[in-house]
mmCIF file of C-alpha atoms in Angstrom:
data_model
loop_
_atom_site.group_PDB
_atom_site.id
_atom_site.type_symbol
_atom_site.label_atom_id
_atom_site.label_comp_id
_atom_site.label_asym_id
_atom_site.label_seq_id
_atom_site.Cartn_x
_atom_site.Cartn_y
_atom_site.Cartn_z
ATOM 1 C CA THR A 1 0.032 -10.899 -13.856
ATOM 2 C CA GLU A 2 -1.033 -7.486 -14.816
ATOM 3 C CA GLY A 3 -3.946 -7.792 -17.275
ATOM 4 C CA GLY A 4 -4.232 -11.573 -16.726
ATOM 5 C CA PRO A 5 -7.399 -13.452 -15.901
ATOM 6 C CA ALA A 6 -6.995 -13.054 -12.140
ATOM 7 C CA ALA A 7 -6.486 -9.221 -12.498
ATOM 8 C CA LYS A 8 -9.408 -8.961 -14.862
ATOM 9 C CA ALA A 9 -11.635 -10.710 -12.252
ATOM 10 C CA GLY A 10 -10.580 -8.234 -9.584
ATOM 11 C CA LEU A 11 -7.885 -10.096 -7.638
ATOM 12 C CA GLU A 12 -4.979 -8.025 -6.360
ATOM 13 C CA PRO A 13 -1.265 -8.953 -6.075
ATOM 14 C CA ASP A 14 -1.296 -9.355 -2.247
ATOM 15 C CA ASP A 15 -4.406 -11.574 -2.196
ATOM 16 C CA VAL A 16 -3.873 -15.027 -0.736
ATOM 17 C CA LEU A 17 -5.674 -17.780 -2.563
ATOM 18 C CA VAL A 18 -7.557 -19.921 -0.021
ATOM 19 C CA SER A 19 -9.589 -22.148 -2.348
ATOM 20 C CA LEU A 20 -10.229 -22.928 -5.979
ATOM 21 C CA ASN A 21 -13.653 -24.239 -6.909
ATOM 22 C CA GLY A 22 -14.143 -25.186 -3.246
ATOM 23 C CA VAL A 23 -10.876 -27.092 -2.937
ATOM 24 C CA LYS A 24 -8.460 -25.769 -0.284
ATOM 25 C CA VAL A 25 -5.223 -24.499 -1.641
ATOM 26 C CA PRO A 26 -2.380 -25.923 0.527
ATOM 27 C CA SER A 27 0.289 -23.428 -0.671
ATOM 28 C CA ALA A 28 0.974 -21.067 -3.606
ATOM 29 C CA ALA A 29 3.315 -23.755 -5.059
ATOM 30 C CA ASP A 30 0.255 -26.047 -5.514
ATOM 31 C CA VAL A 31 -1.752 -23.588 -7.697
ATOM 32 C CA PRO A 32 -0.160 -24.458 -11.091
ATOM 33 C CA LEU A 33 -0.875 -28.172 -10.569
ATOM 34 C CA MET A 34 -4.450 -27.417 -9.425
ATOM 35 C CA LEU A 35 -5.088 -25.313 -12.514
ATOM 36 C CA THR A 36 -4.203 -28.262 -14.807
ATOM 37 C CA ARG A 37 -7.590 -29.741 -13.935
ATOM 38 C CA TYR A 38 -9.358 -27.020 -15.896
ATOM 39 C CA ASP A 39 -9.422 -25.853 -19.503
ATOM 40 C CA PRO A 40 -8.863 -22.390 -20.967
ATOM 41 C CA GLY A 41 -12.168 -20.458 -21.076
ATOM 42 C CA GLN A 42 -13.509 -22.337 -18.061
ATOM 43 C CA VAL A 43 -14.819 -20.243 -15.207
ATOM 44 C CA VAL A 44 -13.569 -21.126 -11.721
ATOM 45 C CA THR A 45 -14.419 -19.718 -8.266
ATOM 46 C CA ALA A 46 -11.442 -18.293 -6.396
ATOM 47 C CA GLU A 47 -11.747 -17.570 -2.686
ATOM 48 C CA VAL A 48 -9.058 -15.196 -1.431
ATOM 49 C CA LYS A 49 -7.956 -13.590 1.819
ATOM 50 C CA ARG A 50 -7.481 -9.877 1.495
ATOM 51 C CA SER A 51 -6.481 -8.119 4.759
ATOM 52 C CA ASP A 52 -9.147 -9.236 7.215
ATOM 53 C CA ALA A 53 -11.717 -10.132 4.540
ATOM 54 C CA THR A 54 -12.412 -13.297 2.669
ATOM 55 C CA LEU A 55 -13.679 -12.539 -0.840
ATOM 56 C CA THR A 56 -14.925 -14.742 -3.777
ATOM 57 C CA PHE A 57 -14.287 -14.049 -7.445
ATOM 58 C CA LYS A 58 -15.239 -15.747 -10.703
ATOM 59 C CA VAL A 59 -12.174 -16.131 -12.882
ATOM 60 C CA THR A 60 -12.262 -17.089 -16.601
ATOM 61 C CA LEU A 61 -9.086 -19.046 -17.267
ATOM 62 C CA ALA A 62 -6.745 -18.454 -20.223
ATOM 63 C CA ARG A 63 -3.886 -20.371 -21.754
ATOM 64 C CA LYS A 64 -0.615 -19.837 -19.910
ATOM 65 C CA GLY A 65 1.084 -16.719 -21.201
ATOM 66 C CA ARG A 66 -2.161 -15.228 -22.695
ATOM 67 C CA LYS A 67 -4.192 -12.427 -21.221
#
Protein backbone atom coordinates (compact mmCIF):
# COMPACT_ATOMS: atom_id res chain seq x y z
CA THR A 1 0.00 0.00 0.00
CA GLU A 2 1.31 3.44 -0.90
CA GLY A 3 2.61 5.09 2.25
CA GLY A 4 2.22 1.90 4.29
CA PRO A 5 4.90 0.23 6.43
CA ALA A 6 6.38 -1.82 3.57
CA ALA A 7 6.63 1.20 1.28
CA LYS A 8 8.19 3.28 4.06
CA ALA A 9 10.80 0.54 4.57
CA GLY A 10 11.72 0.63 0.86
CA LEU A 11 9.81 -2.33 -0.56
CA GLU A 12 8.38 -1.89 -4.05
CA PRO A 13 5.08 -3.20 -5.51
CA ASP A 14 6.73 -5.88 -7.67
CA ASP A 15 8.94 -7.26 -4.87
CA VAL A 16 8.31 -10.91 -4.00
CA LEU A 17 8.42 -11.66 -0.26
CA VAL A 18 10.72 -14.64 0.30
CA SER A 19 10.90 -14.73 4.11
CA LEU A 20 9.65 -12.90 7.17
CA ASN A 21 11.93 -12.94 10.22
CA GLY A 22 13.75 -15.89 8.67
CA VAL A 23 10.60 -17.96 8.06
CA LYS A 24 10.02 -18.90 4.42
CA VAL A 25 6.85 -17.45 2.89
CA PRO A 26 5.11 -20.27 0.96
CA SER A 27 2.85 -17.90 -1.01
CA ALA A 28 1.48 -14.36 -0.92
CA ALA A 29 -1.78 -15.77 0.45
CA ASP A 30 0.11 -16.89 3.61
CA VAL A 31 1.43 -13.42 4.50
CA PRO A 32 -1.65 -12.11 6.41
CA LEU A 33 -1.67 -15.17 8.68
CA MET A 34 2.08 -14.92 9.23
CA LEU A 35 1.73 -11.28 10.26
CA THR A 36 -0.75 -12.18 13.03
CA ARG A 37 2.24 -13.50 15.02
CA TYR A 38 3.50 -9.94 15.48
CA ASP A 39 2.23 -6.78 17.16
CA PRO A 40 1.88 -3.29 15.71
CA GLY A 41 5.10 -1.35 16.26
CA GLN A 42 7.21 -4.49 16.12
CA VAL A 43 10.10 -4.48 13.64
CA VAL A 44 10.39 -7.52 11.35
CA THR A 45 12.98 -8.48 8.76
CA ALA A 46 11.57 -8.94 5.27
CA GLU A 47 13.68 -10.67 2.63
CA VAL A 48 12.46 -9.97 -0.91
CA LYS A 49 13.36 -10.93 -4.45
CA ARG A 50 13.64 -7.91 -6.77
CA SER A 51 14.63 -8.70 -10.35
CA ASP A 52 17.78 -10.82 -9.93
CA ALA A 53 18.63 -9.53 -6.46
CA THR A 54 17.65 -10.67 -2.97
CA LEU A 55 17.28 -7.71 -0.60
CA THR A 56 16.61 -7.42 3.13
CA PHE A 57 14.53 -4.69 4.78
CA LYS A 58 13.49 -3.82 8.33
CA VAL A 59 9.76 -3.12 8.45
CA THR A 60 7.95 -1.51 11.40
CA LEU A 61 4.48 -3.01 11.49
CA ALA A 62 1.30 -0.95 11.87
CA ARG A 63 -2.32 -1.82 12.59
CA LYS A 64 -4.21 -2.98 9.51
CA GLY A 65 -5.51 0.03 7.61
CA ARG A 66 -3.07 2.49 9.25
CA LYS A 67 0.00 3.99 7.60
